[in-house]
Coordinates of C-alpha atoms and ligand atoms in Angstrom, one line a residue:
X25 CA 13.0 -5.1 31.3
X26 CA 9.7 -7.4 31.2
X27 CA 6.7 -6.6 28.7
X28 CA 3.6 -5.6 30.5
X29 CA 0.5 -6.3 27.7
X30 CA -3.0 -5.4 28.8
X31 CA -4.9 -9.0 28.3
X32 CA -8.5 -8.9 27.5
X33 CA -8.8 -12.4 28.8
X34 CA -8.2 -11.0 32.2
X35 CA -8.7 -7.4 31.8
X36 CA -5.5 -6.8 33.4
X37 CA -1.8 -5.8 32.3
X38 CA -0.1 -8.8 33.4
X39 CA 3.8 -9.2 32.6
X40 CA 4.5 -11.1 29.3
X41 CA 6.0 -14.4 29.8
X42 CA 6.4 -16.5 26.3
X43 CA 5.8 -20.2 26.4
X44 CA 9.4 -20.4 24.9
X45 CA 12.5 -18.7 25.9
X46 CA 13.4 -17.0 22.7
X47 CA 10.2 -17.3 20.3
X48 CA 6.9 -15.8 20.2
X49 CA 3.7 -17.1 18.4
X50 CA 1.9 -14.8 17.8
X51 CA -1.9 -14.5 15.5
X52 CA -3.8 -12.1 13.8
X53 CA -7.2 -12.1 12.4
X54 CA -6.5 -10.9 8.9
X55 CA -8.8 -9.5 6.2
X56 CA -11.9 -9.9 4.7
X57 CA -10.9 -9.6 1.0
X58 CA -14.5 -8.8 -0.2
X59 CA -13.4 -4.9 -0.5
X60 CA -10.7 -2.5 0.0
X61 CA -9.4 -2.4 3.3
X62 CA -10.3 1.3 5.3
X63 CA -7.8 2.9 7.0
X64 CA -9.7 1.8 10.0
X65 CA -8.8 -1.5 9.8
X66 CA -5.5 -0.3 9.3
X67 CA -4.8 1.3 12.4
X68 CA -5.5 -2.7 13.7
X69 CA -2.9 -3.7 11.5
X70 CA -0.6 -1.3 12.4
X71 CA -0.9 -2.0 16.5
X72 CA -0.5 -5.6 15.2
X73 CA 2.6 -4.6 13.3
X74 CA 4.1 -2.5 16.7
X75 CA 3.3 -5.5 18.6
X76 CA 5.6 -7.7 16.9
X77 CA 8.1 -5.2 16.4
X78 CA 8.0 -4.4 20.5
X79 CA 8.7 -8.2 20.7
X80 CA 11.3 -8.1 18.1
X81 CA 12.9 -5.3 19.6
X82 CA 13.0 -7.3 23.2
X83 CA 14.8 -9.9 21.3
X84 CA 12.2 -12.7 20.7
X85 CA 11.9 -14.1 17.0
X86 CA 8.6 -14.0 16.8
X87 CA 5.9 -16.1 14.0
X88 CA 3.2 -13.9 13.0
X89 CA 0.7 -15.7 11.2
X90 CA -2.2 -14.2 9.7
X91 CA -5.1 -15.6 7.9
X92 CA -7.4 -14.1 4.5
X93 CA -10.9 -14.7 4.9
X94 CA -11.8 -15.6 1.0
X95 CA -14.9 -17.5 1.9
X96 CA -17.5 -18.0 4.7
X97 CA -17.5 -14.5 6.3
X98 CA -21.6 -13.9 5.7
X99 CA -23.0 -10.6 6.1
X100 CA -23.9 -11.1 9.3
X101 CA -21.1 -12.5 12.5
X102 CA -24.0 -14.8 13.6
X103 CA -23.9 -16.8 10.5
X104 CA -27.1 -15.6 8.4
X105 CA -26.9 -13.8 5.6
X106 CA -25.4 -13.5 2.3
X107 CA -21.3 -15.0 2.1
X108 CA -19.9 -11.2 1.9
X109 CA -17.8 -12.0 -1.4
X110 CA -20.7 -13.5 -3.1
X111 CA -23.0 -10.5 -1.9
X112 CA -19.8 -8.2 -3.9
X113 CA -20.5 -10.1 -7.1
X114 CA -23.9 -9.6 -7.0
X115 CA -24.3 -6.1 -6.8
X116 CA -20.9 -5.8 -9.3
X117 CA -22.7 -7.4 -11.9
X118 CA -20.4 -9.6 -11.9
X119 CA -21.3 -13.3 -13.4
X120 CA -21.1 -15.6 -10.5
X121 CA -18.2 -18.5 -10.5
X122 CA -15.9 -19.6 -8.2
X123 CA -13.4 -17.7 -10.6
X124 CA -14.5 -14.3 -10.2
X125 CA -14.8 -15.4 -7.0
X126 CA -11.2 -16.1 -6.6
X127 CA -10.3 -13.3 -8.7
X128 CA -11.9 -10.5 -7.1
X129 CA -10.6 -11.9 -3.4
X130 CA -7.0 -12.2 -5.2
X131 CA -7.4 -8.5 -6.1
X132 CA -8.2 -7.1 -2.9
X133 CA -5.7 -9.1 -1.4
X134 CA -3.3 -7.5 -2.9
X135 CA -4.0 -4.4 -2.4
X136 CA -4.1 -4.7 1.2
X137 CA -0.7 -6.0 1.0
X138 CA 0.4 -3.2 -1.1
X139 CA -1.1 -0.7 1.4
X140 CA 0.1 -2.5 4.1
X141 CA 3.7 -2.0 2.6
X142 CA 3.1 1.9 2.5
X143 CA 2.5 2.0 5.6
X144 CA 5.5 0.2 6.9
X145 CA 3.6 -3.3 8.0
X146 CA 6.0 -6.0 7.8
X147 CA 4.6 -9.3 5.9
X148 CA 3.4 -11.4 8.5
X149 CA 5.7 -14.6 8.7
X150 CA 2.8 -17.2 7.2
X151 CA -0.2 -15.4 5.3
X152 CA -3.0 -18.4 5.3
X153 CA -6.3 -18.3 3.0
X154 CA -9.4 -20.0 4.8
X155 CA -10.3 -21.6 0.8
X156 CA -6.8 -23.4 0.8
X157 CA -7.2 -24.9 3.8
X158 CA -10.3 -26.5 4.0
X159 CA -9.3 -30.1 4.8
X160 CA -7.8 -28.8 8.1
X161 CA -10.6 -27.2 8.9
X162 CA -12.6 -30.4 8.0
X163 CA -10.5 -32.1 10.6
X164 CA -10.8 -29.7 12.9
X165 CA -14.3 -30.1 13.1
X166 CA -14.3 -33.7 14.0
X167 CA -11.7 -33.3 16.8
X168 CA -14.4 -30.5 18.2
X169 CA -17.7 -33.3 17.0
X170 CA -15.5 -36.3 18.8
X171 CA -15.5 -34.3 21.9
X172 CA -19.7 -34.1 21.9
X173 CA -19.4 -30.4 21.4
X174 CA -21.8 -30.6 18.6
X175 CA -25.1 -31.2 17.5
X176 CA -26.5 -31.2 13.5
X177 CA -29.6 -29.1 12.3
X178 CA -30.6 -29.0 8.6
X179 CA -28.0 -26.1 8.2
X180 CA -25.2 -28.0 9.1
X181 CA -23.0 -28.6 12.1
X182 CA -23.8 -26.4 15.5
X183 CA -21.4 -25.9 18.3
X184 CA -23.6 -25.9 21.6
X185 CA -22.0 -23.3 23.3
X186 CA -23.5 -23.7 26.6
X187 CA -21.3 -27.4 26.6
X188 CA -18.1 -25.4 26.5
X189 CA -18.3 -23.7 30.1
X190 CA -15.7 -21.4 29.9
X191 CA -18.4 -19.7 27.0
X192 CA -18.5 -15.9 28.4
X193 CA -14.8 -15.6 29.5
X194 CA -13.8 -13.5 27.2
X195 CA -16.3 -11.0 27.0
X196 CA -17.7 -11.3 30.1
X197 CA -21.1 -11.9 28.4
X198 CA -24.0 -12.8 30.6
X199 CA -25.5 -16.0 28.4
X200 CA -28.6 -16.2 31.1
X201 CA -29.4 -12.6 29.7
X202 CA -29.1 -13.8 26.3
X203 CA -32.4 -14.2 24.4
X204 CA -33.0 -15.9 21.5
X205 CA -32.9 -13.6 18.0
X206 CA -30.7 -11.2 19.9
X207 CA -27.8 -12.6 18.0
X208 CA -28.8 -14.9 15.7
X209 CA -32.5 -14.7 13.8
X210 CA -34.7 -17.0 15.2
X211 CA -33.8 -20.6 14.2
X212 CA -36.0 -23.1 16.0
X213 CA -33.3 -25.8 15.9
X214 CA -30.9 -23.9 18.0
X215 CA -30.0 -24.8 21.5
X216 CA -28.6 -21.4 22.9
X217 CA -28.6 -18.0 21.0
X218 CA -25.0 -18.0 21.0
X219 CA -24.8 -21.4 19.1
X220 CA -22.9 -20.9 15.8
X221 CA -22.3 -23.4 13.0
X222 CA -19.0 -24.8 12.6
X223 CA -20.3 -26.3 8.8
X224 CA -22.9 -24.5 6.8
X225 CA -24.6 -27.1 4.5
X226 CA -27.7 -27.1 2.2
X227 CA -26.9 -24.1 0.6
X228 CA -27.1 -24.9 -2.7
X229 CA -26.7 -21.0 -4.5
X230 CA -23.4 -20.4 -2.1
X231 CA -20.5 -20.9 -4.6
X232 CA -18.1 -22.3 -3.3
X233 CA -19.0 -25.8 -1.5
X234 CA -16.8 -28.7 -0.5
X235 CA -17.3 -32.6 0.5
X236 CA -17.8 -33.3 4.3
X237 CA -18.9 -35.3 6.6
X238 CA -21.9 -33.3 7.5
X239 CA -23.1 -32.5 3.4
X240 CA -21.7 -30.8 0.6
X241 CA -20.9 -27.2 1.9
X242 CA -18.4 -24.6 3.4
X243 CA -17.0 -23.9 7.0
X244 CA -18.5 -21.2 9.3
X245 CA -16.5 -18.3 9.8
X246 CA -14.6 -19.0 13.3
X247 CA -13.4 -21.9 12.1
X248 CA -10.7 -20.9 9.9
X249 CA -9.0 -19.2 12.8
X250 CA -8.9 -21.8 15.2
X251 CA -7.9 -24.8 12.5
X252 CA -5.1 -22.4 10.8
X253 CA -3.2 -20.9 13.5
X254 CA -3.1 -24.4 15.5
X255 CA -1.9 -25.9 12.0
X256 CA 1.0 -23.5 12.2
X257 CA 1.5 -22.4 16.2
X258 CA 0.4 -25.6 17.6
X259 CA -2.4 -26.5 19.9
X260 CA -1.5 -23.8 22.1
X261 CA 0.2 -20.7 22.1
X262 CA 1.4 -16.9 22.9
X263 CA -0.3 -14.4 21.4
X264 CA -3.7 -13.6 19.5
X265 CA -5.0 -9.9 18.8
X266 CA -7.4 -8.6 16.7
X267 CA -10.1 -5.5 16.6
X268 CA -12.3 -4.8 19.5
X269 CA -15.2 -5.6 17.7
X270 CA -14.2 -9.3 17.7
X271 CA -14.1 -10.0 21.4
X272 CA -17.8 -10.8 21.5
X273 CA -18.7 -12.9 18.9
X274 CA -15.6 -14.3 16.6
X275 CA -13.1 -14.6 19.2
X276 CA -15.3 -15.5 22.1
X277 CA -16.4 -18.6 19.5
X278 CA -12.6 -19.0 18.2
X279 CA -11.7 -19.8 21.8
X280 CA -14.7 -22.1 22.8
X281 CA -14.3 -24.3 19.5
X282 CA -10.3 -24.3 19.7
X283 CA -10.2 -25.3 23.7
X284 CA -13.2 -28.1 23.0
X285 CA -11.1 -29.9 20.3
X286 CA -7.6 -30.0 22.2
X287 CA -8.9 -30.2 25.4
X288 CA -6.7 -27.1 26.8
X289 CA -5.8 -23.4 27.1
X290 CA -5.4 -22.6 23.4
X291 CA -3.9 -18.8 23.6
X292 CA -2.0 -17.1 26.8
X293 CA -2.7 -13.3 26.0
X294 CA -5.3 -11.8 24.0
X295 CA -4.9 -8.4 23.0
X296 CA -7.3 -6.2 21.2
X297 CA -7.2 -2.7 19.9
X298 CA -9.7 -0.2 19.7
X299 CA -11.5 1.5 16.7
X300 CA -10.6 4.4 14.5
X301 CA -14.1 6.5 14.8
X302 CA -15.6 8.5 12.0
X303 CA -17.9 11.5 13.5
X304 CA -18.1 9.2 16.6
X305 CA -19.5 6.6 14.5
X306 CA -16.9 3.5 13.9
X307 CA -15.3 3.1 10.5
X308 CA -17.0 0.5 8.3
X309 CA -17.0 -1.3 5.5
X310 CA -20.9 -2.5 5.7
X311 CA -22.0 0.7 6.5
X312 CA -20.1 2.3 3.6
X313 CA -18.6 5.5 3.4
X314 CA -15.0 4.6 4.4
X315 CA -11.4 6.1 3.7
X316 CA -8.9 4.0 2.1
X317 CA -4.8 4.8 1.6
X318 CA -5.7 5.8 -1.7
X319 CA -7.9 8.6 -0.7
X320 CA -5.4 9.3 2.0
X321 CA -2.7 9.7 -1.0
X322 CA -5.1 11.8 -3.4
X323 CA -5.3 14.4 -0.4
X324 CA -1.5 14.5 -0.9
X325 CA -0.7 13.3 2.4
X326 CA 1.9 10.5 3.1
X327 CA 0.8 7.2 4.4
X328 CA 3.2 7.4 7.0
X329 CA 1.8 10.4 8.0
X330 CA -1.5 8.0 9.1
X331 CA 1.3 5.7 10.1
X332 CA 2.0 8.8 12.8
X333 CA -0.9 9.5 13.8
X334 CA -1.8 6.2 14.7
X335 CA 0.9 6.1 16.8
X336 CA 0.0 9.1 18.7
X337 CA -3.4 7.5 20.5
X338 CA -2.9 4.5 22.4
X339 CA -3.9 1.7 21.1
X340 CA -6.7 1.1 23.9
X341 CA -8.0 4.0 23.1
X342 CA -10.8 5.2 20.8
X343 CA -8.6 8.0 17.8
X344 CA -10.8 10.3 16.1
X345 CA -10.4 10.5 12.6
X346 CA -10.8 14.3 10.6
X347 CA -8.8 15.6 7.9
X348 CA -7.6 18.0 10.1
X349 CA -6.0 15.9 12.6
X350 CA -4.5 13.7 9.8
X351 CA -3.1 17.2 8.2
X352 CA -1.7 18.1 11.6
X353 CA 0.1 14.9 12.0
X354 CA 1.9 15.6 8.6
X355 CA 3.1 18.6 10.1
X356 CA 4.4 17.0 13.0
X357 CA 5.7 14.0 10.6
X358 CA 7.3 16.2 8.4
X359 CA 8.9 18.5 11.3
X360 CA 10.2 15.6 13.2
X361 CA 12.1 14.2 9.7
X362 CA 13.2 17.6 9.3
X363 CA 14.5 17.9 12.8
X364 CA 16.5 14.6 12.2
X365 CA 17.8 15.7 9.0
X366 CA 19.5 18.4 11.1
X367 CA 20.8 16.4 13.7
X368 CA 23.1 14.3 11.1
X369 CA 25.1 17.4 10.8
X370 CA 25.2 18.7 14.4
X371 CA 28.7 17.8 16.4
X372 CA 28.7 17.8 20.0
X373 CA 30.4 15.0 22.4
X374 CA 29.4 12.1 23.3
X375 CA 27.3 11.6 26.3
X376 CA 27.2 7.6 26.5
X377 CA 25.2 7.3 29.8
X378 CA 22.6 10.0 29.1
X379 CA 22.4 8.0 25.4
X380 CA 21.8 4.8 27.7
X381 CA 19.5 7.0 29.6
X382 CA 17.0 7.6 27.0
X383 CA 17.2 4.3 25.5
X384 CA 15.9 2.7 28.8
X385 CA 13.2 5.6 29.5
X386 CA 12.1 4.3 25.3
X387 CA 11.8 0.6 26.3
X388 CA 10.1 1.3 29.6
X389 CA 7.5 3.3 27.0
X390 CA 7.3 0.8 24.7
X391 CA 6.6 -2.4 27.3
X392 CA 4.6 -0.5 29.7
X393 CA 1.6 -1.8 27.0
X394 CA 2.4 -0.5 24.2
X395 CA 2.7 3.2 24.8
X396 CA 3.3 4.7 21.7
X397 CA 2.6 8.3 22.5
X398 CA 5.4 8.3 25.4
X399 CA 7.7 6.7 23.4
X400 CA 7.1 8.9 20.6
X401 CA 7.4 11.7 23.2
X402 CA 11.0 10.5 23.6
X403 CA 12.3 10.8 20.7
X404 CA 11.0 14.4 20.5
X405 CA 12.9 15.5 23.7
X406 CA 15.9 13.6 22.5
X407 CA 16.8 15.6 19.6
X408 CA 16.7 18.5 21.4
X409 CA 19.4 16.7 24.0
X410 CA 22.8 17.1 24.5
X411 CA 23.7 14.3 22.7
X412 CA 26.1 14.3 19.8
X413 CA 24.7 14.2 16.2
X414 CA 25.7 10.5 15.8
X415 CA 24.1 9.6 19.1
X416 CA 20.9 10.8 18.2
X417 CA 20.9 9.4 14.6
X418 CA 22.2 5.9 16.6
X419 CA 19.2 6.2 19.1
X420 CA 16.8 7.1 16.0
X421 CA 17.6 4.5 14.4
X422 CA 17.1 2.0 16.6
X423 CA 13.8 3.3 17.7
X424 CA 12.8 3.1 14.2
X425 CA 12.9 -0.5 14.3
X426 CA 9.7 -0.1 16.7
X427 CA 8.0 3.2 14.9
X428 CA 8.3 2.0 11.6
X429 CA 8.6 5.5 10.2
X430 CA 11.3 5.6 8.1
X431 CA 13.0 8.0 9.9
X432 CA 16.7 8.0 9.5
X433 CA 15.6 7.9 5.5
X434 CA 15.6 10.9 3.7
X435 CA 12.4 13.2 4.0
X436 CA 9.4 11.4 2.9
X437 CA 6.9 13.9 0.7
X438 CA 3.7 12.1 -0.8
X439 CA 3.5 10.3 -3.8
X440 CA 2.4 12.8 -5.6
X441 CA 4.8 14.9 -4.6
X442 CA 7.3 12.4 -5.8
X443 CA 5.6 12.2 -9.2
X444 CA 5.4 16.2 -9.7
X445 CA 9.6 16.5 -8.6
X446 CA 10.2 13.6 -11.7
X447 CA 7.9 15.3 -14.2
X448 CA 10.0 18.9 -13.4
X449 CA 12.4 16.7 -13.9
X450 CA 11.6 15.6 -17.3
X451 CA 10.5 19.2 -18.1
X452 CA 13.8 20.3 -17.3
X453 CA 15.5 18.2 -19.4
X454 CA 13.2 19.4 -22.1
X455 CA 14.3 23.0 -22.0
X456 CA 10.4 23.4 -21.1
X457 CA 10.9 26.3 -18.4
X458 CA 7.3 27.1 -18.4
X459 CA 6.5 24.0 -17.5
X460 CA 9.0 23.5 -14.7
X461 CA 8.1 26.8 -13.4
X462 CA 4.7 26.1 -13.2
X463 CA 5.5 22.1 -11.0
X464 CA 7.7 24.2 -8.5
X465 CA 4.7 26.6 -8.0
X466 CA 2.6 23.4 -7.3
X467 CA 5.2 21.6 -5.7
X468 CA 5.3 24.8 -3.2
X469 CA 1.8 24.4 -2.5
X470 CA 2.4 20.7 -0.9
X471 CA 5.1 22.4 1.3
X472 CA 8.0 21.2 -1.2
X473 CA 10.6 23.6 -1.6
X474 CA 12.6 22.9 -5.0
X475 CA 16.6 24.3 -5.4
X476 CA 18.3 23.6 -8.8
X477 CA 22.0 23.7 -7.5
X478 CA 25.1 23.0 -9.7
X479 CA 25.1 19.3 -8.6
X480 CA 21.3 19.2 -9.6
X481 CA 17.8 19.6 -8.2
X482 CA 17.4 19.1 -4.1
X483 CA 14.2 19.6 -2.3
X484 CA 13.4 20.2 1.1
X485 CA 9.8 20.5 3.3
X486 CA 9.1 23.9 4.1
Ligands
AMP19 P1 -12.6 -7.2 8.6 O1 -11.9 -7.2 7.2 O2 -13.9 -6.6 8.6 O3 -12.6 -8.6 9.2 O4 -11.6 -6.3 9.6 C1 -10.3 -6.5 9.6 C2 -9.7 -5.9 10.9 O5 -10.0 -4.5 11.1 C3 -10.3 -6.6 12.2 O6 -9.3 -6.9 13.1 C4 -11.3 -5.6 12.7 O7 -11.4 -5.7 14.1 C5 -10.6 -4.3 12.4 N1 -11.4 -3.1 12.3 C6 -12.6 -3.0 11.6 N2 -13.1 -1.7 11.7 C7 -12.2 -1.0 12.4 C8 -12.1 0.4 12.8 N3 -13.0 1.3 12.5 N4 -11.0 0.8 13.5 C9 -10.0 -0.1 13.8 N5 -10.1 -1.4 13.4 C10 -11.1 -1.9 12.7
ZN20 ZN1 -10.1 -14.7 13.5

């Protein structure tokens, strides 16, 4: 069965045809390690992680590469403003140096990787930081400058987008429309509004600076994306997705700097999925007021639970956040484990061509675009099936390789949950009934029902 994948490039589905038989290169613009990721940003991350696993599950080996912006992002997309880590020192009180720098973007870093890990993300095959490759993107930039794409200011080096023809292909935007200071604050030595710089120079208060041949200073922001994933998919290839808030200004000037330096179509699909929305408003970091995993995990919910109810709006489509959805979609995560649980000790026979049945009706789901909420919608109506037990856990298990929610393993509860059922535990061990009957009581207010058994304590979800 082919892959269908809505590409933003056309604004069509069009049928998925890899540049190589049996790989897939795929990108993914990664984070911007000046904060802690929302959980906003990690519904993008988590269509980026079904993607691959869609492709996996189709039997491509695919190379996800991802890139850490850890210097050149400024507070603006149009290149003015403050460099967004340097901006987090500042009102940190942090003493500036390329250390803390470092330091700080090594910290947050990690702890999108650790969040990512809770939620069942898989590690994209080659994680690149923009400050470690900086001589690529140097080269880079003269490839694009050889090909007269380019013209200096005293800021540094500007791409004249209105050179590049193939400028509003992407997002469809109308450049004649365009006026100057819509996008970019007046700078009299600008071209075209949409001009961006592909080198920042003469700044001397930004930390981190670098030789080039256009002055000591650091790379715009697009560039990183470009110069990295040619360095490790080549010149050109399958696959790039991202938010939807990237389609008009980072991607749109990823594609005209990548195609002016090669020469050629640089990526075949472009995929892009929509925002998590906050009281209709989107979910940002600038703005403030955002949810992480960790608040997620104080409300004593599990991240897969978010996992699930990400996986329950398409991925084109707009999914309003509220406690109350997020609570209901425990509930449902919860029944649905439960439901399994019960089917690994139901009997029946075996049914192999309904089994074969519902397996095609999932992969029809799954590459008609991505739909997630039919394919979970399958797995629902096949537990209540005739199949046998061991079908069902067979069939569950395979489609886990695409949901990502631990299924087939024993219930999940919530960290904290976890914590309270080791400290009764320890309190048990202690002789300190009191104590123990005081975590059950707790425990039965997250839903966790506790049995102390001859063969030792077992829980289950109410
Ligand atoms: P950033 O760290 O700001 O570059 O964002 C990382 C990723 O999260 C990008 O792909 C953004 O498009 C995406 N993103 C940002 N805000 C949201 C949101 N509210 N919902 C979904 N994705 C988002
Ligand atoms: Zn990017």
């Amino acid at each position: 069965m082919e892959i269908q994948l809505f590409n933003t490039m056309g604004r069509q589905k069009e049928i998925f045809r890899p540049i190589h038989e049996d790989h897939v290169g795929m990108y993914a613009c990664g984070p911007t390690v000046y904060d802690y990721q929302h959980i906003g940003n990690m519904r993008t991350y988590i269509f980026e992680d079904i993607l691959r696993r869609i492709l996996e599950y189709n039997g491509y080996s695919v190379k996800h590469v991802m890139n850490v912006t850890d210097v050149g992002h400024l507070t603006s997309d149009a290149d003015v403003g403050e460099d967004k880590l340097m901006k987090k020192i500042r009102e940190s009180g942090l003493s500036p140096s390329v250390e803390t720098m470092m330091k700080l973007a090594q910290k947050y870093e990690d702890r999108f990787f650790e969040d990512c890990a809770k939620l069942n993300i898989l590690k994209p095959t080659i994680v690149c930081k923009a400050s470690e490759h900086v001589p690529e993107m140097i080269q880079f930039i003269k490839r694009i400058e050889s090909n007269e794409y380019t013209y200096p200011t005293s800021v540094g080096l500007i791409f004249n987008s209105r050179k590049y023809t193939h400028y509003s292909a992407l997002a469809k935007l109308n450049l004649d429309k365009q006026k100057a200071g819509a996008r970019v604050k007046v700078d009299p030595e600008r071209r075209n509004p949409s001009d961006f710089a592909l080198w920042v120079s003469n700044q001397p208060s930004h930390l981190m600076q670098w030789e080039s041949p256009w002055g000591r200073g650091f790379p715009g922001w697009h560039i990183e994306c470009s110069a990295m994933s040619i360095k490790y998919l080549g010149d050109h290839f399958d696959i790039h997705a991202g938010g939807i808030d990237h389609i008009p200004v980072h991607h749109t000037n990823e594609v005209a700097q990548s195609e002016s330096a090669t020469g050629k179509k640089w990526v075949n699909y472009w995929l892009h999925g929509e925002f998590l929305v906050l009281d209709k408003e989107k979910m940002s970091k600038s703005a403030g007021g955002f949810i992480t995993l960790e608040n997620v995990v104080k409300q004593k919910i599990h991240p897969l639970a978010y996992r699930y109810m990400c996986l329950t709006a398409h991925y084109r489509s707009t999914l309003s956040f509220s406690w109350d959805n997020l609570k209901m979609a425990q509930k449902a995560y919860n029944s649905l484990k439960n439901r399994i649980e019960l089917a690994k000790h139901e009997e029946g026979s075996a049914n192999p061509t309904l089994k074969e049945e519902i397996a095609t009706e999932f992969l029809n789901h799954i590459n008609n675009d991505m739909n997630l909420p039919q394919a979970l919608g399958v797995v629902w109506t096949m537990l209540k099936s005739d199949l046998s037990g061991v079908e069902k856990i067979s069939l569950v298990s395979k489609f886990d390789g695409v949901l990502g929610l631990n299924l087939i393993e024993e219930n999940t509860i919530s960290i904290e949950a976890e914590q309270l059922i080791k400290d009764r535990e320890n309190a048990r061990k202690n002789k300190d009934w009191e104590r123990s009957d005081f975590i059950r009581d707790q425990l039965l207010k997250l839903g966790i029902v506790i049995e102390d058994t001859p063969n030792g304590t077992r829980w289950k979800t109410k």
